[in-house]
Amino acid sequence: MRRKLAAGNWKMNGLGAALDEATSLAESHANTATEAATEIVLCPPATLVREMARRCQGTAVVVGGQDCHEAASGAHTGDISAEMLADAGAKYVILGHSERRAAYGESSDLVRHKARRAWQAGLRTIICIGESEDQRQTGKTLDVIGEQLAESVPHNASGETLVIAYEPIWAIGTGRIPTLDDIGEVHEFIRAQLKARFGGDAGDAVRLLYGGSMKPDNAAEIVRVANVDGGLVGGASLKAADFGRIIDAING
Ligand code: PGA
């Protein structure tokens, strides 16, 4: 059985006062810090990682970063390493988000190197893949997903270290989501690819999240789709009340 996962991606949002949202979420979900319940991960901006991890220690809320560099340390002004995130208390890191692929030209090769480094630092990785609207309309979705998946994931992946987030780029922040059939088709494809590459057991153990305009009122139907093990949530993760409702919907 794969444990359900709700991951919140705050992106470049959140000053110190926003830490109260994390503590409020930890309080409202105090009784869900068990293996049977949905795992809760919040990925705030790097400036808030250490303090959020401190405040949420021993609660159901686990903290993650939004990106890391592929090197362990060195002359990389403005960047942050996986070791630094782990040292600050992070347990996860999001890699290859489409906003980083688009704004910084991050390739799947680079994402793979980052993932390797993150695993060495003891972080779990949420690797994002997804098609553009044009690719969806021209029938290229599965080709694009297959290529990103093959190139972004290192060869020694396991269900312990790897989470995949399927995030159609055109659904992010737009309020639009694919049909449930389309989500199911992509997730089934990702599962099959993982099993073919890593073997049945390992491929089955990797959790697959859906991301892109997941909200309190659509989360339940999305996570009922086969091979959807939870969500990667942007806008609706900023407020504890909204994200809490999504977590409850994923919990079922
Ligand atoms: P959204 O973002 O929930 O605001 O659409 C999701 C994401 O980018 O991870």
Short mmCIF file of C-alpha atoms and ligand atoms in Angstrom, two decimals:
data_model
loop_
_atom_site.label_atom_id
_atom_site.label_comp_id
_atom_site.label_asym_id
_atom_site.label_seq_id
_atom_site.Cartn_x
_atom_site.Cartn_y
_atom_site.Cartn_z
CA MET A 1 0.00 0.00 0.00
CA ARG A 2 1.31 3.42 -0.94
CA ARG A 3 0.87 6.10 1.70
CA LYS A 4 -1.15 9.07 0.39
CA LEU A 5 0.70 12.37 0.16
CA ALA A 6 -0.43 15.99 0.12
CA ALA A 7 2.38 18.39 -0.74
CA GLY A 8 1.97 22.17 -0.66
CA ASN A 9 4.15 24.32 -2.90
CA TRP A 10 4.15 27.89 -1.63
CA LYS A 11 6.33 29.08 -4.54
CA MET A 12 7.62 32.65 -3.95
CA ASN A 13 4.95 33.42 -1.36
CA GLY A 14 5.18 33.74 2.39
CA LEU A 15 6.81 36.09 4.86
CA GLY A 16 7.50 35.20 8.48
CA ALA A 17 3.87 35.70 9.48
CA ALA A 18 2.84 32.89 7.10
CA LEU A 19 4.50 30.38 9.44
CA ASP A 20 1.31 30.58 11.48
CA GLU A 21 -0.46 28.79 8.61
CA ALA A 22 1.92 25.85 9.05
CA THR A 23 1.42 25.68 12.81
CA SER A 24 -2.32 26.00 12.38
CA LEU A 25 -2.29 23.10 9.90
CA ALA A 26 -0.17 21.05 12.30
CA GLU A 27 -2.69 21.74 15.08
CA SER A 28 -5.79 20.94 13.01
CA HIS A 29 -4.19 17.70 11.80
CA ALA A 30 -2.53 16.70 15.06
CA ASN A 31 -4.19 13.30 15.05
CA THR A 32 -3.02 12.40 11.54
CA ALA A 33 0.68 11.88 12.26
CA THR A 34 0.32 8.17 11.60
CA GLU A 35 1.38 5.89 8.77
CA ALA A 36 -2.28 5.26 7.97
CA ALA A 37 -3.04 8.91 7.29
CA THR A 38 -2.07 11.12 4.38
CA GLU A 39 1.48 12.42 4.70
CA ILE A 40 1.58 16.23 4.78
CA VAL A 41 4.49 18.15 3.26
CA LEU A 42 4.79 21.93 3.08
CA CYS A 43 7.41 23.48 0.78
CA PRO A 44 7.83 27.15 1.74
CA PRO A 45 10.42 29.54 0.31
CA ALA A 46 13.95 28.65 1.45
CA THR A 47 13.96 31.54 3.94
CA LEU A 48 11.23 29.84 5.98
CA VAL A 49 12.43 26.23 5.86
CA ARG A 50 14.41 26.16 9.11
CA GLU A 51 11.84 27.94 11.23
CA MET A 52 8.92 25.99 9.79
CA ALA A 53 10.76 22.72 10.42
CA ARG A 54 11.46 23.82 14.00
CA ARG A 55 7.85 24.77 14.65
CA CYS A 56 6.45 21.63 13.02
CA GLN A 57 8.87 19.17 14.60
CA GLY A 58 6.98 16.21 16.05
CA THR A 59 3.75 17.13 14.20
CA ALA A 60 2.13 15.67 11.11
CA VAL A 61 3.63 18.43 8.94
CA VAL A 62 6.94 17.70 7.23
CA VAL A 63 8.91 20.44 5.45
CA GLY A 64 10.45 20.48 1.99
CA GLY A 65 12.39 22.81 -0.31
CA GLN A 66 11.33 23.94 -3.78
CA ASP A 67 14.63 23.37 -5.60
CA CYS A 68 18.30 22.63 -4.94
CA HIS A 69 21.58 22.90 -6.81
CA GLU A 70 23.18 19.84 -8.37
CA ALA A 71 26.50 20.47 -6.58
CA ALA A 72 27.13 19.92 -2.86
CA SER A 73 28.64 23.37 -2.31
CA GLY A 74 30.82 25.97 -4.02
CA ALA A 75 30.79 29.16 -6.03
CA HIS A 76 27.11 29.28 -7.00
CA THR A 77 25.85 32.68 -5.92
CA GLY A 78 22.17 32.68 -5.06
CA ASP A 79 21.78 28.92 -5.09
CA ILE A 80 21.02 26.51 -2.28
CA SER A 81 22.28 22.96 -1.86
CA ALA A 82 20.41 19.83 -0.89
CA GLU A 83 22.68 19.53 2.16
CA MET A 84 21.63 23.02 3.27
CA LEU A 85 17.95 22.12 2.99
CA ALA A 86 18.49 18.91 4.93
CA ASP A 87 20.52 20.79 7.53
CA ALA A 88 17.65 23.27 7.92
CA GLY A 89 15.25 20.43 8.64
CA ALA A 90 13.77 19.67 5.20
CA LYS A 91 12.90 16.07 4.36
CA TYR A 92 11.76 16.62 0.77
CA VAL A 93 12.63 18.77 -2.22
CA ILE A 94 10.56 19.58 -5.31
CA LEU A 95 12.63 19.29 -8.49
CA GLY A 96 11.95 20.16 -12.12
CA HIS A 97 8.84 22.24 -11.51
CA SER A 98 7.61 23.56 -14.86
CA GLU A 99 8.11 27.13 -13.65
CA ARG A 100 11.82 26.39 -13.17
CA ARG A 101 12.05 24.45 -16.44
CA ALA A 102 10.48 27.46 -18.22
CA ALA A 103 12.11 30.38 -16.41
CA TYR A 104 15.61 28.93 -16.00
CA GLY A 105 15.73 26.48 -18.87
CA GLU A 106 16.16 23.55 -16.49
CA SER A 107 16.55 20.39 -18.54
CA SER A 108 15.59 16.90 -17.50
CA ASP A 109 19.33 16.08 -17.42
CA LEU A 110 19.87 18.79 -14.83
CA VAL A 111 16.87 17.62 -12.83
CA ARG A 112 18.35 14.11 -12.75
CA HIS A 113 21.67 15.44 -11.41
CA LYS A 114 19.84 17.44 -8.77
CA ALA A 115 17.85 14.38 -7.73
CA ARG A 116 21.00 12.35 -7.29
CA ARG A 117 22.47 15.06 -5.09
CA ALA A 118 19.25 15.38 -3.08
CA TRP A 119 19.22 11.64 -2.38
CA GLN A 120 22.85 11.80 -1.25
CA ALA A 121 21.78 14.50 1.22
CA GLY A 122 19.01 12.24 2.51
CA LEU A 123 16.12 14.17 0.94
CA ARG A 124 13.18 12.63 -0.84
CA THR A 125 12.45 14.17 -4.22
CA ILE A 126 9.17 15.22 -5.81
CA ILE A 127 10.07 15.30 -9.49
CA CYS A 128 7.61 17.24 -11.67
CA ILE A 129 6.71 16.42 -15.25
CA GLY A 130 3.93 17.67 -17.48
CA GLU A 131 2.90 18.67 -20.98
CA SER A 132 2.12 22.11 -22.38
CA GLU A 133 -1.30 22.91 -23.79
CA ASP A 134 0.06 22.74 -27.32
CA GLN A 135 1.59 19.32 -26.68
CA ARG A 136 -1.72 18.07 -25.26
CA GLN A 137 -3.68 19.39 -28.24
CA THR A 138 -1.33 17.83 -30.77
CA GLY A 139 -1.49 14.42 -29.11
CA LYS A 140 2.07 14.43 -27.79
CA THR A 141 1.28 14.16 -24.07
CA LEU A 142 2.46 10.62 -23.46
CA ASP A 143 5.59 11.09 -25.58
CA VAL A 144 6.54 14.18 -23.59
CA ILE A 145 5.76 12.54 -20.26
CA GLY A 146 7.70 9.40 -21.18
CA GLU A 147 10.75 11.40 -22.19
CA GLN A 148 10.72 13.69 -19.13
CA LEU A 149 10.25 10.71 -16.85
CA ALA A 150 13.07 8.68 -18.40
CA GLU A 151 15.52 11.59 -18.37
CA SER A 152 14.64 13.26 -15.05
CA VAL A 153 14.76 10.17 -12.82
CA PRO A 154 18.13 8.63 -11.85
CA HIS A 155 18.64 4.91 -12.34
CA ASN A 156 18.66 4.00 -8.64
CA ALA A 157 15.18 5.31 -7.80
CA SER A 158 12.98 3.66 -5.20
CA GLY A 159 9.60 4.23 -3.59
CA GLU A 160 11.45 5.50 -0.52
CA THR A 161 13.21 8.33 -2.34
CA LEU A 162 11.07 9.16 -5.36
CA VAL A 163 7.69 10.82 -5.78
CA ILE A 164 6.49 11.87 -9.24
CA ALA A 165 4.14 14.82 -9.69
CA TYR A 166 2.19 14.93 -12.94
CA GLU A 167 1.44 18.60 -13.52
CA PRO A 168 -0.02 19.61 -16.89
CA ILE A 169 1.51 23.07 -17.39
CA TRP A 170 -1.77 24.51 -18.68
CA ALA A 171 -3.56 23.47 -15.48
CA ILE A 172 -1.17 25.23 -13.10
CA GLY A 173 -2.72 28.32 -11.56
CA THR A 174 -5.46 28.46 -14.20
CA GLY A 175 -8.41 26.80 -12.48
CA ARG A 176 -8.57 24.28 -15.33
CA ILE A 177 -7.92 20.57 -14.85
CA PRO A 178 -7.79 17.65 -17.29
CA THR A 179 -10.70 15.23 -17.39
CA LEU A 180 -10.46 12.45 -14.83
CA ASP A 181 -9.98 10.01 -17.74
CA ASP A 182 -7.03 12.02 -18.99
CA ILE A 183 -5.47 12.13 -15.52
CA GLY A 184 -6.01 8.38 -15.22
CA GLU A 185 -4.43 7.71 -18.61
CA VAL A 186 -1.26 9.65 -17.78
CA HIS A 187 -0.91 8.17 -14.29
CA GLU A 188 -1.39 4.64 -15.62
CA PHE A 189 1.26 5.33 -18.25
CA ILE A 190 3.72 6.69 -15.64
CA ARG A 191 3.11 3.63 -13.45
CA ALA A 192 3.75 1.27 -16.36
CA GLN A 193 6.95 3.10 -17.31
CA LEU A 194 8.26 2.96 -13.73
CA LYS A 195 7.49 -0.75 -13.43
CA ALA A 196 9.17 -1.50 -16.74
CA ARG A 197 12.29 0.39 -15.71
CA PHE A 198 12.64 -0.39 -12.01
CA GLY A 199 10.77 -3.68 -11.69
CA GLY A 200 7.24 -4.37 -10.51
CA ASP A 201 7.73 -3.87 -6.77
CA ALA A 202 9.82 -0.70 -6.95
CA GLY A 203 7.66 0.74 -9.71
CA ASP A 204 4.55 0.06 -7.67
CA ALA A 205 5.99 1.72 -4.57
CA VAL A 206 6.60 5.15 -6.15
CA ARG A 207 3.88 7.63 -5.28
CA LEU A 208 2.29 9.60 -8.11
CA LEU A 209 0.78 12.99 -7.36
CA TYR A 210 -1.52 15.06 -9.51
CA GLY A 211 -0.82 18.83 -9.56
CA GLY A 212 -2.47 21.80 -11.24
CA SER A 213 -5.47 23.70 -9.82
CA MET A 214 -6.19 21.08 -7.18
CA LYS A 215 -8.76 22.64 -4.83
CA PRO A 216 -10.86 21.58 -1.84
CA ASP A 217 -13.80 20.87 -4.15
CA ASN A 218 -12.04 18.75 -6.78
CA ALA A 219 -9.42 16.90 -4.70
CA ALA A 220 -11.68 14.00 -3.69
CA GLU A 221 -12.64 13.04 -7.26
CA ILE A 222 -9.06 13.40 -8.49
CA VAL A 223 -7.58 11.12 -5.83
CA ARG A 224 -10.20 8.46 -6.55
CA VAL A 225 -8.56 8.02 -9.98
CA ALA A 226 -6.39 4.89 -10.10
CA ASN A 227 -2.69 5.55 -9.51
CA VAL A 228 -3.25 9.01 -8.06
CA ASP A 229 -1.67 8.90 -4.61
CA GLY A 230 -2.22 12.52 -3.64
CA GLY A 231 -1.58 16.03 -4.85
CA LEU A 232 0.99 18.77 -5.31
CA VAL A 233 -0.92 21.92 -4.48
CA GLY A 234 0.13 25.50 -5.20
CA GLY A 235 -2.29 28.36 -4.54
CA ALA A 236 -4.67 26.35 -2.36
CA SER A 237 -1.85 25.32 0.01
CA LEU A 238 -1.16 28.87 1.23
CA LYS A 239 -4.04 28.90 3.70
CA ALA A 240 -4.23 26.17 6.33
CA ALA A 241 -8.03 26.04 6.06
CA ASP A 242 -8.02 25.31 2.30
CA PHE A 243 -5.08 22.94 2.37
CA GLY A 244 -6.59 21.18 5.37
CA ARG A 245 -9.75 20.49 3.39
CA ILE A 246 -7.70 19.12 0.51
CA ILE A 247 -5.77 16.86 2.90
CA ASP A 248 -9.06 15.62 4.37
CA ALA A 249 -10.39 14.91 0.87
CA ILE A 250 -7.24 12.96 0.00
CA ASN A 251 -7.56 11.05 3.27
CA GLY A 252 -11.02 9.94 2.08
P1 PGA B 1 -1.62 25.38 -8.48
O1 PGA B 1 -0.07 25.05 -8.62
O2 PGA B 1 -2.20 24.42 -7.47
O3 PGA B 1 -1.66 26.80 -7.96
O4 PGA B 1 -2.23 25.22 -9.82
C1 PGA B 1 0.39 23.72 -8.59
C2 PGA B 1 1.89 23.69 -8.75
O5 PGA B 1 2.44 24.51 -9.50
O6 PGA B 1 2.56 22.85 -8.14
#
